[in-house]
Coordinates of C-alpha atoms in Angstrom, one line a residue:
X1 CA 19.3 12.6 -13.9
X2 CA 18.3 11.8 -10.6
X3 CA 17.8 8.1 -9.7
X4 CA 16.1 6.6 -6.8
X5 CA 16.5 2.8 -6.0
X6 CA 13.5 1.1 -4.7
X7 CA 12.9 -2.2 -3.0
X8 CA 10.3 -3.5 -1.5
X9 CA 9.2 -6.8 1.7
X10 CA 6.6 -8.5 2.1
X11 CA 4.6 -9.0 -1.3
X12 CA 1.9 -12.1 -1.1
X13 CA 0.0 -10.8 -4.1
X14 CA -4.1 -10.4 -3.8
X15 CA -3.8 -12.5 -0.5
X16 CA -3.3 -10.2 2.5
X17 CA -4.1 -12.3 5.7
X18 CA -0.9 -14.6 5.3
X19 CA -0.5 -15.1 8.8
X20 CA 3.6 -15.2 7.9
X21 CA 4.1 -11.7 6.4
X22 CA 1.5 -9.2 8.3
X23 CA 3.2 -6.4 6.9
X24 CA 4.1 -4.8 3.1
X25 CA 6.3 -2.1 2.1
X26 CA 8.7 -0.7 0.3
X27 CA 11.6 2.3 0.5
X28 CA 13.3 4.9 -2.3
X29 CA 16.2 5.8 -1.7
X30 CA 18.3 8.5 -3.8
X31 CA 21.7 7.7 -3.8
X32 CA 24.2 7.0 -6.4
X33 CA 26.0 3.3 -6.3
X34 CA 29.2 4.7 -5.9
X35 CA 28.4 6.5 -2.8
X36 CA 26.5 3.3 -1.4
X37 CA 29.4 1.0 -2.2
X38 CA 31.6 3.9 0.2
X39 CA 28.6 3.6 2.6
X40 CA 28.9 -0.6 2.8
X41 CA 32.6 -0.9 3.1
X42 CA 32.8 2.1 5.9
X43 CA 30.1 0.2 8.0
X44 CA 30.8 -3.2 7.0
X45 CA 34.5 -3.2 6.0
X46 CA 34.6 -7.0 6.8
X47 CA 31.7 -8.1 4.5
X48 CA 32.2 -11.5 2.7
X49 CA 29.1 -12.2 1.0
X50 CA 28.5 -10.9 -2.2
X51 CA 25.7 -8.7 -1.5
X52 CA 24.4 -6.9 1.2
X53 CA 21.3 -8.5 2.5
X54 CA 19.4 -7.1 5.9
X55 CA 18.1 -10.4 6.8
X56 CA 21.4 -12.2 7.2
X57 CA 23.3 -9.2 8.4
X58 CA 20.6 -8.6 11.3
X59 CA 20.6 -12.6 12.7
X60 CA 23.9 -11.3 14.4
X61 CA 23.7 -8.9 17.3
X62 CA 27.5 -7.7 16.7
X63 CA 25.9 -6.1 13.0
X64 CA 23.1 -4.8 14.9
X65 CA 24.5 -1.3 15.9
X66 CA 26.7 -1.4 12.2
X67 CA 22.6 -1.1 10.7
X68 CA 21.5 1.2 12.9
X69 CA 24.9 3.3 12.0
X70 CA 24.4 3.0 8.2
X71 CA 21.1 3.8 8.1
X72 CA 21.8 7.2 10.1
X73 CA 23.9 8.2 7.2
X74 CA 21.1 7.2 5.0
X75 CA 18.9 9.4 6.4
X76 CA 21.0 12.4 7.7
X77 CA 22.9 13.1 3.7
X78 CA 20.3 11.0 1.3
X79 CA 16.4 11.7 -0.1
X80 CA 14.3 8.7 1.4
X81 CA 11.3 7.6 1.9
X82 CA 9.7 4.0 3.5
X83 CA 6.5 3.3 3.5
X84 CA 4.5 0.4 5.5
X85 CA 1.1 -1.0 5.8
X86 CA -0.7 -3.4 7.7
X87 CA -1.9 -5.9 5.0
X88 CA -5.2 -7.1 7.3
X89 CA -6.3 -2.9 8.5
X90 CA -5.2 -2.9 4.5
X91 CA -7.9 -5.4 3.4
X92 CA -10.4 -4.4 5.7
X93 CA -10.2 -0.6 4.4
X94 CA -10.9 -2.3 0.8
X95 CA -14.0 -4.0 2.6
X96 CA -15.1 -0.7 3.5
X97 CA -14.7 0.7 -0.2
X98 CA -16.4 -1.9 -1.9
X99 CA -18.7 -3.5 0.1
X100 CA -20.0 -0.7 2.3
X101 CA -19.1 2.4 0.6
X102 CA -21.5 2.0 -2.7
X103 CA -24.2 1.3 -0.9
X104 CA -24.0 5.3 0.8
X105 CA -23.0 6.2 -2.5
X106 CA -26.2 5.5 -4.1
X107 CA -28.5 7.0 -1.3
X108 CA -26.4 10.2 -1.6
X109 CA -24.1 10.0 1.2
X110 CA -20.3 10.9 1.1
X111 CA -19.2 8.1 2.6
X112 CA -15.6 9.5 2.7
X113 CA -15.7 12.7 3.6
X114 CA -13.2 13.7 6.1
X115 CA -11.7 9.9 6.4
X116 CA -14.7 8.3 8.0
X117 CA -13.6 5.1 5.4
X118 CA -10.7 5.3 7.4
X119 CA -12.4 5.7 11.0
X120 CA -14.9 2.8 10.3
X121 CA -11.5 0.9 9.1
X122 CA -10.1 1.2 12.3
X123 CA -12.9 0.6 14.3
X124 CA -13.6 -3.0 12.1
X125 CA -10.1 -3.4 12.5
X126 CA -10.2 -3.2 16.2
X127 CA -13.0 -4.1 17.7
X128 CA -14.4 -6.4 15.1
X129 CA -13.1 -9.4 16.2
X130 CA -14.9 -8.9 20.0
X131 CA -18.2 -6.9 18.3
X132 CA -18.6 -9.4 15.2
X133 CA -17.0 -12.6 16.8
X134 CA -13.2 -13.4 16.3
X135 CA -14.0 -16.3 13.8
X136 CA -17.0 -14.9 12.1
X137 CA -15.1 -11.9 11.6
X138 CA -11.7 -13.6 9.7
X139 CA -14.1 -15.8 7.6
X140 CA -15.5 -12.7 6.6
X141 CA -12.6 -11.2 5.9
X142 CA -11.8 -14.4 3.9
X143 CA -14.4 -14.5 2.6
X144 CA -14.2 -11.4 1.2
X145 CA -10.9 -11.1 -0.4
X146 CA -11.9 -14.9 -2.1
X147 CA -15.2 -12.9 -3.8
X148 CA -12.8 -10.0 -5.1
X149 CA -10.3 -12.9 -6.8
X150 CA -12.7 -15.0 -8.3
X151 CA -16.2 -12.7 -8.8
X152 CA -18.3 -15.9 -9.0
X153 CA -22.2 -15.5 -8.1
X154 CA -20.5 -18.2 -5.6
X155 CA -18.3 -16.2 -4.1
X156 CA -20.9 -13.7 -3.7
X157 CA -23.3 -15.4 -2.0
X158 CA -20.9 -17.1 0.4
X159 CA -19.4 -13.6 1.3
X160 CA -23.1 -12.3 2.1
X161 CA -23.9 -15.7 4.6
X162 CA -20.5 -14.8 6.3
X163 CA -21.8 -11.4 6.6
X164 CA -25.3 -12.8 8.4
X165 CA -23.3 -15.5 10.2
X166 CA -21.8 -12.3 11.9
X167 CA -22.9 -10.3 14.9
X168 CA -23.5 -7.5 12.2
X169 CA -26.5 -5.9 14.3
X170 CA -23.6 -4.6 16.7
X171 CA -21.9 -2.9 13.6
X172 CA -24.8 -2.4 11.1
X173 CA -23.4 0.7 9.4
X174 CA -20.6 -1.5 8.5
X175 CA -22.3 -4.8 7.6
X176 CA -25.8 -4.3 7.3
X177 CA -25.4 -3.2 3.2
X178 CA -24.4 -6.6 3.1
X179 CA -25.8 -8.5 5.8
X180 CA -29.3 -6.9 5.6
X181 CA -29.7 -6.1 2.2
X182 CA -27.1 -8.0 0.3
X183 CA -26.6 -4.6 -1.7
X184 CA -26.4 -5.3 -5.2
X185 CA -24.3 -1.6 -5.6
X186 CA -21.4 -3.3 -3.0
X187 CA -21.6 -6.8 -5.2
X188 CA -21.1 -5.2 -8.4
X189 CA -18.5 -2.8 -7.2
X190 CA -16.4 -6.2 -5.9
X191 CA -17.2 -8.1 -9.6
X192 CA -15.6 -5.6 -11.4
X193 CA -13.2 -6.7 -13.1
X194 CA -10.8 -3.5 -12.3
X195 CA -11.5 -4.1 -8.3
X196 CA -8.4 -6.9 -6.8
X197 CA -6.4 -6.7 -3.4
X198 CA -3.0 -6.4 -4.3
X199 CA -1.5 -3.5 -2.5
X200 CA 1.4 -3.0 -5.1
X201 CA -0.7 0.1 -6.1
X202 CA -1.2 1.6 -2.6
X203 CA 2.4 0.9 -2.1
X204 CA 3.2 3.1 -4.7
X205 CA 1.1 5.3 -4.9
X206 CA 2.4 6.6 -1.2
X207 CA 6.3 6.3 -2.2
X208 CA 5.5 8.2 -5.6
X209 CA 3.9 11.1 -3.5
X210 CA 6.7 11.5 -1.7
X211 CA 9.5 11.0 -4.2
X212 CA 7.5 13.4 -6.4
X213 CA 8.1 16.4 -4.1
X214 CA 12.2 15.4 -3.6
X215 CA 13.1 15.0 -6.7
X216 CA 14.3 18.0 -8.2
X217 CA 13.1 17.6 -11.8
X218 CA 12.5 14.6 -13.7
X219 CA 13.8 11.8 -12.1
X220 CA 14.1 7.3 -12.4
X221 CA 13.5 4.5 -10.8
X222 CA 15.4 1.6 -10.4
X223 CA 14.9 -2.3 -8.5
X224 CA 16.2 -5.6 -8.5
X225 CA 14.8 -8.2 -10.5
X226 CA 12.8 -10.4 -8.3
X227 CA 9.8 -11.7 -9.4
X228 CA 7.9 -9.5 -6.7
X229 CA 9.0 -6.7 -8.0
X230 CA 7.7 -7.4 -11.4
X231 CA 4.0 -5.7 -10.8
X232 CA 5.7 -2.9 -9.3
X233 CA 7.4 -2.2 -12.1
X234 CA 4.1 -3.2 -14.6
X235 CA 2.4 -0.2 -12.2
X236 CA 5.6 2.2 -12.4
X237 CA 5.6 1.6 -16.3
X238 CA 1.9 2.6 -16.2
X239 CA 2.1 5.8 -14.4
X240 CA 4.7 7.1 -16.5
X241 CA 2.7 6.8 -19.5
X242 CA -0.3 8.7 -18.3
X243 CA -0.5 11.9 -19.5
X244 CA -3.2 13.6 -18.5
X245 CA -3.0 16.5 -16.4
X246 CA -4.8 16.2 -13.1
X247 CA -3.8 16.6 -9.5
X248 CA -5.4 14.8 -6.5
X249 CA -5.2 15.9 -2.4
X250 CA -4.6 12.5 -0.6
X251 CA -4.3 13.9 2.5
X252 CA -3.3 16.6 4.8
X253 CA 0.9 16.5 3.5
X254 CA 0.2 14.2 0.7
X255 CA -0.9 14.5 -3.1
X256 CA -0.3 13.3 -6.7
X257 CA -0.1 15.0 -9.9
X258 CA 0.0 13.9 -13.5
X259 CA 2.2 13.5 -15.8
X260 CA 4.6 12.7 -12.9
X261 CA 8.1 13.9 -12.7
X262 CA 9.3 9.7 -13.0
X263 CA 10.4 9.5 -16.7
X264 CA 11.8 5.8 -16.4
X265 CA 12.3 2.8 -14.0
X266 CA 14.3 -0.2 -14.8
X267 CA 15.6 -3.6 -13.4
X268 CA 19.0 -4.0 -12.4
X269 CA 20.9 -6.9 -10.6
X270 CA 21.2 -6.1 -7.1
X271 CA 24.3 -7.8 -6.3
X272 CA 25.9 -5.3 -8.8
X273 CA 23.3 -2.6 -7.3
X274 CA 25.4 -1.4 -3.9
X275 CA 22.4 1.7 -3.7
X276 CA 19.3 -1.1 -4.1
X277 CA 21.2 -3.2 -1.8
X278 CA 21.2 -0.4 0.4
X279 CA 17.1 -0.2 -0.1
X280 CA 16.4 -3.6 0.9
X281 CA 18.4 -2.6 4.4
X282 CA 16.2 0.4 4.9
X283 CA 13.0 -1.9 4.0
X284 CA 14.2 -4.8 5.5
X285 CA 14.6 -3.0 9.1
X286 CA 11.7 -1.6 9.0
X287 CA 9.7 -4.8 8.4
X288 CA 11.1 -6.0 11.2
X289 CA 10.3 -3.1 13.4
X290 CA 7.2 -3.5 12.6
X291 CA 6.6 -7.4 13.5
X292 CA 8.2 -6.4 16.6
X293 CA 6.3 -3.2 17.9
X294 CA 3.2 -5.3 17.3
X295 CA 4.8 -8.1 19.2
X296 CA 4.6 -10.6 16.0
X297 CA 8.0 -11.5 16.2
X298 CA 11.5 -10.7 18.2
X299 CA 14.7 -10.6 18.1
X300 CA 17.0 -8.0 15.2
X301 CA 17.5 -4.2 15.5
X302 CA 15.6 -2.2 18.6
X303 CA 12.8 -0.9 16.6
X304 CA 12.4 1.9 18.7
X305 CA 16.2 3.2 18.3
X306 CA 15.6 2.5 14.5
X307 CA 12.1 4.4 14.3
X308 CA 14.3 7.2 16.2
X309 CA 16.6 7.6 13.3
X310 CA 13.5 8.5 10.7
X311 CA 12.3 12.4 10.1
X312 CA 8.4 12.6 10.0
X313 CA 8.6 12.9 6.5
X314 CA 10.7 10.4 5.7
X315 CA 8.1 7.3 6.6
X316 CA 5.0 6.5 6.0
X317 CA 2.4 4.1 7.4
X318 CA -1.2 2.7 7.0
X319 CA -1.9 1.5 10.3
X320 CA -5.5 1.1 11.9
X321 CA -6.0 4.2 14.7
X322 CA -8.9 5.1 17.2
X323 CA -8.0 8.8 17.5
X324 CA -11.4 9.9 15.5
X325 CA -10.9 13.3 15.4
X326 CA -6.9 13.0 14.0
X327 CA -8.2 10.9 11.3
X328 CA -11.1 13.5 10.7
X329 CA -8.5 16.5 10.5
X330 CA -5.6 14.2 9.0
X331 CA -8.3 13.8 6.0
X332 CA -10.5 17.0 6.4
X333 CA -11.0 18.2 2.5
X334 CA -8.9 15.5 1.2
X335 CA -10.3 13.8 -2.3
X336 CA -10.3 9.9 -1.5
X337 CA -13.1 9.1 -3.1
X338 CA -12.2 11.0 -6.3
X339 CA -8.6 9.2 -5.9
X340 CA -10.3 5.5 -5.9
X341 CA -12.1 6.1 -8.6
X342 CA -9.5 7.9 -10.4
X343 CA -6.9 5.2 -10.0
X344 CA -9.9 2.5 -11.2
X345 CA -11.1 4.1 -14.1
X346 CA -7.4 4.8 -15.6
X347 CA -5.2 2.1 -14.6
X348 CA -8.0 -0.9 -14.2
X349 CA -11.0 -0.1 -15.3
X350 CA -13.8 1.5 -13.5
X351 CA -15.2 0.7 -10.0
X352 CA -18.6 1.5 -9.8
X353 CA -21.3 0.2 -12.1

C-alpha cells in the first residue's frame, strides 16, 4: 500500500499570533524509507548525526546547495505536497467566520459566496492595522482568539470594547456586527463549544486534498512521534473513521470526498524513519522560505531558488492577497460555507446556534 510520510513546523496550538513562529505547515511526501535512506547518503554521504534534521543541516552554507539538490530529486521522481499558512491572515479569516459572518447569515446574505470571507480577510489583514489603528487592531485580534479559548461572558464582552475601542467606522462591514451591535449570532457562533483556533484542521484538510487525488488507491499515513504531531494524528484518526458519503468543492483545483482513500496513519520514530526525515527537510525549508520572503528572518537556503524547485501543484498556501477579482474567480462556485459547517457539525460539533 502506498504510504506517505508527513511532518509538519510551526504548531503553537489555539494561539496563532506567537510573534516567534508566524508561519504553520506541514508536507507528505510518498516515498519508501529505503529509497530515502539512498536519497540521504547520495546528498549527504558525510552525515554524522543520527538523523537528518533541516534546521542544523541548513546553519551551514556548504549544505545549503546539498538541500536544494535533494529536494530536486524529491520533487522531480516523488508524489508531494507542502502546504503553508500565515497563522495571523489565518486567525483573522476565523474572525471573519465567526464574528462577522453569522451576523449576514441571519439577514439572508451569503456572506461567502465567491470568497468575499477571503477578500474581507485580506483587506483586515492588510490594511487593518492603518484603517483600525495598529494597536487597537492586535488587541483585537487578541482579544479575539482569548474569547474563542475561554467562551466566558468575560471574554465576550472584552472582545466587543476592543471592537468599539477600534476605528471600526472605517471598516463597518467588518466590525460593526460587533462593534455596533454586539451581534448575539457572531457571540454564540464563537461560544460554541466546537468553534477553537488550532489550525491542525486547516492544515489537513489542504494536504489530504491533495494526497487524495495522488494516491492511487487506498493509501497511509505515517509521522514522528512528537508531541505536536499528536492532534494531527487525533484529526487523521477521525477522518478515516467517517463514513458518510459526501464530497465538497474547496476551491477552483481543490476538493474533498468522504470515506477518503487514507485507511491508516501511524507514529513511527523518525530517527529510524529516513522518508519522514526527509519530510521535515521539505517542511523545514519551506518554513524558512517563508520567514524570509516576508523579511521575518534571514539567513539558510535562497527561498527563491527553493520556491523554483516546486510544480504549482505541489504547494499550497493561505496567504492574505489584494487581487479581488483572483480571489473572486479562485473561489467562484466553491462551497466554503457548506465546508465550515460541515467540518463543525462532524468532527466538533456544530457552529451555528
Amino acid at each position: 500500500m502506498e504510504c506517505f510520510r508527513i511532518d509538519e513546523s510551526g504548531y503553537t496550538g489555539f494561539d496563532l499570533l506567537n510573534p516567534d513562529q508566524r508561519f504553520q505547515g506541514a508536507s507528505a511526501v510518498a516515498i519508501s524509507d529505503e529509497d530515502a535512506a539512498r536519497l540521504i547518503k547520495e546528498h549527504f554521504p558525510r552525515l554524522q548525526a543520527p538523523e537528518l534534521k533541516y534546521r542544523s543541516l541548513s546553519r551551514r552554507d556548504g549544505n545549503h546547495q546539498r538541500l536544494l539538490s535533494l529536494q530536486r530529486d524529491l520533487l522531480t521522481h516523488y508524489k508531494s505536497v507542502t502546504y503553508i499558512c500565515d497563522k495571523r491572515f489565518l486567525l483573522v479569516l476565523m474572525f471573519v467566520d465567526y464574528a462577522v459572518e453569522p451576523f449576514y447569515y441571519e439577514r439572508g446574505m451569503d456572506f461567502y459566496a465567491n470568497g468575499q470571507n477571503y477578500a474581507m480577510a485580506s483587506l483586515l489583514t492588510v490594511a487593518g492595522p492603518t484603517l483600525l489603528g495598529q494597536p487597537a487592531f492586535d488587541i483585537l485580534l487578541a482579544a479575539f482568539q482569548n474569547a474563542v479559548k475561554d467562551k466566558t461572558p468575560e471574554a465576550m464582552k472584552a472582545l466587543v470594547t476592543a471592537a468599539r475601542a477600534t476605528r471600526w467606522q472605517q471598516l463597518p462591514e467588518a466590525l460593526g456586527p460587533l462593534a455596533q451591535f454586539a451581534a448575539p449570532e457572531c457571540l454564540s457562533a464563537i461560544a460554541n463549544p466546537g468553534v477553537d483556533t488550532d489550525a491542525a484542521l486547516v492544515v489537513l484538510q489542504s494536504l489530504i486534498s491533495r494526497m487524495e487525488v495522488l494516491a492511487d488507491g487506498a493509501y497511509r499515513v505515517e509521522h514522528d512521534q512528537s508531541k505536536n504531531l499528536l492532534r494531527y494524528h487525533e484529526l487523521l484518526q477521525r477522518f478515516i473513521d467517517h463514513e458518510q458519503d459526501v464530497e465538497f468543492r474547496q476551491t477552483q483545483i481543490a476538493s474533498i470526498k468522504f470515506p477518503l482513500k487514507l485507511t491508516e496513519v501511524t507514529q513511527v520514530d523518525s530517527k529510524a524513519s529516513p522518508a519522514v526525515q526527509l519530510a521535515d527537510v521539505m517542511i523545514g525549508a519551506a518554513i524558512e522560505a517563508a520567514n524570509n520572503m516576508t523579511g521575518l528572518r534571514s539567513g539558510g537556503l535562497d527561498p527563491e531558488a527553493l520556491m523554483s524547485l516546486y510544480a504549482e501543484n505541489q504547494f499550497i498556501h493561505l496567504t492574505p492577497s489584494i487581487d479581488f477579482e483572483e480571489q473572486r474567480r479562485f473561489r467562484e462556485g466553491t462551497q466554503a460555507s457548506e465546508v465550515i459547517d460541515y467540518f463543525a457539525a462532524n468532527f466538533f460539533g456544530p457552529r451555528k446556534a
